[in-house]
Amino acid sequence: MRILLIEDDAVLQTVMLRSLSDAGHRVDAASHLEDGAHFWQVQTYDAVLLDLNLPLNGQTHAAQGSGLQLLREARARGDRTPVLVLTARNRTDERIAGLDAGADDYLGKPFDLEEVEARLRALVRRTHGVDDEVQVGRLRLHRKLHRIFLDDVDLALPAREFEVLRELMSPPGRAVSKRVLSDKLSGFDDALGDNALEAFISRLRKKLADSGATIRTLRGIGYVLEEQT
């Protein structure tokens, strides 16, 4: 998954960033309200991890409820990215306020990192209507293991090729635009152009030649993964 982590506690942010990255996720991290708002508006994410008590740039103390305001603004512009709120505020009225602002789930600090990952997977499954395992032809995507198998053999794809194929399988048969694929594969300092994306698609097509699945180009739209007929 591509995840946005908005958390001002430097130690906690570092621990979560390492844990999520080790699990195979691509994570952008922000420590301030403005940075989090900017990342969220210019990038496409599978999920957002949001602390409620966020400082403004250059300030040591947060404005009360700033994370809630960021969430309300995202929902107001029609953004439906799954949001898991992480906060030390664990009173019932504060949980209700977070959910009413548009949060999909709520986890009070301290929390277990494995539970964070499990809740993220559940949110994304619920949002996209996909299962932990998806099969197309002889290809099988196992989300929890972060692996794609051809029959029972791990394809062991390079990270970016894996992300392209994973997105096309989430779920299969869905048209995925070039912009969505580029956003998921690009960092803020590492833009991925159409030529590079087409090169990834070309390499994947060769590797899937005997898989029972094929990547079809939808001119002017993007790509779709289908079973070969």
Short mmCIF file of C-alpha atoms in Angstrom, two decimals:
data_model
loop_
_atom_site.label_atom_id
_atom_site.label_comp_id
_atom_site.label_asym_id
_atom_site.label_seq_id
_atom_site.Cartn_x
_atom_site.Cartn_y
_atom_site.Cartn_z
CA MET A 1 0.00 0.00 0.00
CA ARG A 2 0.96 3.63 -0.37
CA ILE A 3 0.38 5.25 3.02
CA LEU A 4 0.47 8.81 4.33
CA LEU A 5 1.61 8.99 7.96
CA ILE A 6 0.86 12.30 9.69
CA GLU A 7 2.41 12.14 13.17
CA ASP A 8 4.38 14.83 15.03
CA ASP A 9 6.03 12.57 17.63
CA ALA A 10 9.47 12.04 16.08
CA VAL A 11 10.21 8.77 17.88
CA LEU A 12 6.82 7.24 17.12
CA GLN A 13 6.97 8.43 13.51
CA THR A 14 10.39 6.80 13.03
CA VAL A 15 9.24 3.50 14.56
CA MET A 16 6.05 3.41 12.48
CA LEU A 17 7.86 4.41 9.30
CA ARG A 18 10.35 1.58 9.76
CA SER A 19 7.67 -0.97 10.61
CA LEU A 20 5.43 -0.10 7.66
CA SER A 21 8.36 0.10 5.23
CA ASP A 22 9.69 -3.28 6.40
CA ALA A 23 6.23 -4.71 5.71
CA GLY A 24 6.60 -3.60 2.08
CA HIS A 25 4.52 -0.43 2.13
CA ARG A 26 5.53 2.91 0.57
CA VAL A 27 5.15 5.58 3.23
CA ASP A 28 5.25 9.38 3.06
CA ALA A 29 5.62 10.99 6.50
CA ALA A 30 4.61 14.49 7.65
CA SER A 31 5.16 16.07 11.06
CA HIS A 32 3.16 19.27 10.65
CA LEU A 33 -0.36 20.18 9.64
CA GLU A 34 0.64 22.05 6.49
CA ASP A 35 2.94 19.29 5.24
CA GLY A 36 0.28 16.66 5.82
CA ALA A 37 -2.34 18.74 4.00
CA HIS A 38 0.02 19.30 1.05
CA PHE A 39 0.97 15.64 0.68
CA TRP A 40 -2.66 14.55 0.91
CA GLN A 41 -3.75 16.94 -1.84
CA VAL A 42 -0.99 16.21 -4.37
CA GLN A 43 -0.62 12.43 -3.94
CA THR A 44 -2.96 9.43 -4.11
CA TYR A 45 -2.88 7.10 -1.10
CA ASP A 46 -4.40 3.76 -0.16
CA ALA A 47 -4.75 4.90 3.46
CA VAL A 48 -3.91 7.75 5.84
CA LEU A 49 -2.67 7.39 9.42
CA LEU A 50 -3.60 10.63 11.16
CA ASP A 51 -2.68 12.04 14.56
CA LEU A 52 -5.22 14.58 15.84
CA ASN A 53 -2.91 16.86 17.80
CA LEU A 54 -0.70 18.36 15.09
CA PRO A 55 1.57 21.42 15.29
CA LEU A 56 1.76 24.12 12.67
CA ASN A 57 5.15 24.65 11.03
CA GLY A 58 7.46 26.57 13.34
CA GLN A 59 5.29 26.04 16.42
CA THR A 60 5.93 23.72 19.33
CA HIS A 61 2.31 23.31 20.42
CA ALA A 62 -0.59 22.20 18.27
CA ALA A 63 -3.83 23.98 17.74
CA GLN A 64 -6.53 21.94 19.46
CA GLY A 65 -8.31 19.66 17.00
CA SER A 66 -6.12 20.55 13.98
CA GLY A 67 -6.07 16.94 12.78
CA LEU A 68 -9.86 16.88 12.81
CA GLN A 69 -9.92 20.02 10.67
CA LEU A 70 -7.55 18.42 8.17
CA LEU A 71 -9.83 15.40 7.99
CA ARG A 72 -12.96 17.53 7.56
CA GLU A 73 -11.31 19.45 4.70
CA ALA A 74 -10.36 16.21 2.92
CA ARG A 75 -13.90 14.85 3.17
CA ALA A 76 -15.36 18.19 2.07
CA ARG A 77 -13.40 18.03 -1.21
CA GLY A 78 -14.70 14.51 -1.82
CA ASP A 79 -11.59 12.56 -0.78
CA ARG A 80 -12.66 9.12 0.46
CA THR A 81 -9.23 7.70 1.30
CA PRO A 82 -9.53 5.38 4.33
CA VAL A 83 -8.34 7.18 7.48
CA LEU A 84 -7.16 5.53 10.68
CA VAL A 85 -6.91 8.10 13.47
CA LEU A 86 -4.06 7.56 15.96
CA THR A 87 -4.26 9.66 19.09
CA ALA A 88 -3.65 9.79 22.83
CA ARG A 89 -7.14 11.22 23.18
CA ASN A 90 -9.17 8.16 24.00
CA ARG A 91 -12.30 9.59 25.60
CA THR A 92 -15.61 8.51 24.13
CA ASP A 93 -16.61 12.03 23.06
CA GLU A 94 -13.29 12.50 21.26
CA ARG A 95 -13.62 9.17 19.44
CA ILE A 96 -17.10 10.21 18.34
CA ALA A 97 -15.78 13.59 17.14
CA GLY A 98 -13.13 11.82 15.02
CA LEU A 99 -15.62 9.41 13.49
CA ASP A 100 -18.11 12.22 12.83
CA ALA A 101 -15.36 14.19 11.05
CA GLY A 102 -14.93 11.30 8.62
CA ALA A 103 -12.47 8.86 10.22
CA ASP A 104 -12.98 5.21 9.27
CA ASP A 105 -11.38 3.80 12.40
CA TYR A 106 -9.87 5.01 15.66
CA LEU A 107 -6.93 3.63 17.66
CA GLY A 108 -5.80 5.09 20.98
CA LYS A 109 -2.13 5.36 21.98
CA PRO A 110 -0.24 3.31 22.99
CA PHE A 111 -1.01 0.72 20.33
CA ASP A 112 0.53 -2.40 18.83
CA LEU A 113 2.14 -1.95 15.41
CA GLU A 114 0.77 -5.26 14.16
CA GLU A 115 -2.73 -4.08 15.03
CA VAL A 116 -2.16 -0.89 13.02
CA GLU A 117 -1.26 -2.97 9.96
CA ALA A 118 -4.22 -5.30 10.45
CA ARG A 119 -6.63 -2.38 10.73
CA LEU A 120 -5.15 -0.76 7.62
CA ARG A 121 -5.64 -3.95 5.63
CA ALA A 122 -9.22 -4.22 6.84
CA LEU A 123 -9.97 -0.59 5.90
CA VAL A 124 -8.55 -0.98 2.40
CA ARG A 125 -10.42 -4.27 1.85
CA ARG A 126 -13.65 -2.67 2.97
CA THR A 127 -13.13 0.44 0.85
CA HIS A 128 -12.13 -1.33 -2.37
CA GLY A 129 -14.14 -4.49 -1.87
CA VAL A 130 -11.11 -6.75 -2.28
CA ASP A 131 -9.99 -9.89 -0.44
CA ASP A 132 -6.66 -10.87 1.09
CA GLU A 133 -6.14 -13.20 -1.88
CA VAL A 134 -7.03 -12.47 -5.52
CA GLN A 135 -6.49 -14.77 -8.49
CA VAL A 136 -6.35 -14.03 -12.22
CA GLY A 137 -5.46 -16.93 -14.48
CA ARG A 138 -2.56 -18.65 -12.73
CA LEU A 139 -1.56 -15.47 -10.88
CA ARG A 140 -2.41 -15.14 -7.20
CA LEU A 141 -1.94 -11.96 -5.15
CA HIS A 142 -1.52 -12.56 -1.41
CA ARG A 143 -1.88 -9.16 0.25
CA LYS A 144 -0.91 -10.13 3.77
CA LEU A 145 2.32 -11.77 2.59
CA HIS A 146 2.88 -8.96 0.05
CA ARG A 147 3.61 -11.57 -2.62
CA ILE A 148 2.39 -12.48 -6.10
CA PHE A 149 2.59 -16.16 -7.05
CA LEU A 150 2.51 -17.87 -10.44
CA ASP A 151 0.99 -21.22 -9.52
CA ASP A 152 2.88 -21.77 -6.23
CA VAL A 153 6.09 -19.99 -7.24
CA ASP A 154 6.84 -16.50 -5.91
CA LEU A 155 7.36 -14.18 -8.88
CA ALA A 156 9.85 -12.14 -6.81
CA LEU A 157 9.26 -9.02 -8.91
CA PRO A 158 11.25 -5.81 -8.44
CA ALA A 159 9.40 -3.43 -6.09
CA ARG A 160 7.96 -1.11 -8.73
CA GLU A 161 6.85 -3.91 -11.05
CA PHE A 162 5.18 -5.54 -8.06
CA GLU A 163 3.33 -2.29 -7.24
CA VAL A 164 2.07 -1.97 -10.83
CA LEU A 165 0.79 -5.55 -10.88
CA ARG A 166 -0.67 -5.29 -7.37
CA GLU A 167 -2.62 -2.19 -8.34
CA LEU A 168 -3.93 -3.88 -11.49
CA MET A 169 -5.11 -6.79 -9.33
CA SER A 170 -6.92 -4.58 -6.79
CA PRO A 171 -9.34 -5.78 -8.03
CA PRO A 172 -8.66 -7.30 -11.49
CA GLY A 173 -10.84 -6.20 -14.38
CA ARG A 174 -10.76 -2.59 -13.17
CA ALA A 175 -9.37 0.09 -15.47
CA VAL A 176 -6.42 1.86 -13.82
CA SER A 177 -5.28 5.18 -15.22
CA LYS A 178 -1.67 6.03 -15.98
CA ARG A 179 -1.88 8.87 -13.46
CA VAL A 180 -2.92 6.55 -10.62
CA LEU A 181 -0.09 4.13 -11.41
CA SER A 182 2.45 6.94 -11.71
CA ASP A 183 1.31 8.48 -8.41
CA LYS A 184 1.70 5.20 -6.59
CA LEU A 185 5.18 4.58 -7.98
CA SER A 186 6.58 8.10 -7.68
CA GLY A 187 8.07 9.84 -4.70
CA PHE A 188 7.89 13.59 -4.39
CA ASP A 189 11.47 13.85 -5.63
CA ASP A 190 11.22 10.92 -8.03
CA ALA A 191 8.61 11.59 -10.72
CA LEU A 192 7.71 8.68 -12.97
CA GLY A 193 6.90 9.65 -16.57
CA ASP A 194 4.72 7.85 -19.12
CA ASN A 195 7.73 6.30 -20.88
CA ALA A 196 9.01 4.74 -17.66
CA LEU A 197 5.55 3.44 -16.81
CA GLU A 198 5.17 1.91 -20.27
CA ALA A 199 8.55 0.22 -19.79
CA PHE A 200 7.31 -1.36 -16.54
CA ILE A 201 4.15 -2.55 -18.32
CA SER A 202 6.18 -3.99 -21.20
CA ARG A 203 8.44 -5.95 -18.84
CA LEU A 204 5.43 -7.25 -16.91
CA ARG A 205 3.70 -8.40 -20.09
CA LYS A 206 6.74 -10.52 -20.95
CA LYS A 207 6.84 -12.05 -17.46
CA LEU A 208 3.09 -12.81 -17.62
CA ALA A 209 3.23 -14.37 -21.09
CA ASP A 210 2.42 -17.87 -19.80
CA SER A 211 0.36 -16.90 -16.73
CA GLY A 212 -3.19 -16.97 -18.09
CA ALA A 213 -3.43 -13.21 -17.41
CA THR A 214 -2.76 -10.28 -19.70
CA ILE A 215 -2.44 -6.50 -19.35
CA ARG A 216 -4.59 -4.74 -21.92
CA THR A 217 -4.10 -1.09 -22.87
CA LEU A 218 -7.23 1.05 -22.87
CA ARG A 219 -6.33 3.90 -25.17
CA GLY A 220 -6.80 7.26 -23.49
CA ILE A 221 -7.74 5.59 -20.17
CA GLY A 222 -4.98 3.32 -18.84
CA TYR A 223 -4.59 -0.41 -18.32
CA VAL A 224 -6.66 -3.41 -17.19
CA LEU A 225 -5.58 -6.89 -16.09
CA GLU A 226 -7.74 -9.67 -17.53
CA GLU A 227 -7.74 -13.42 -17.86
CA GLN A 228 -6.52 -14.60 -21.25
CA THR A 229 -9.26 -16.16 -23.37
#
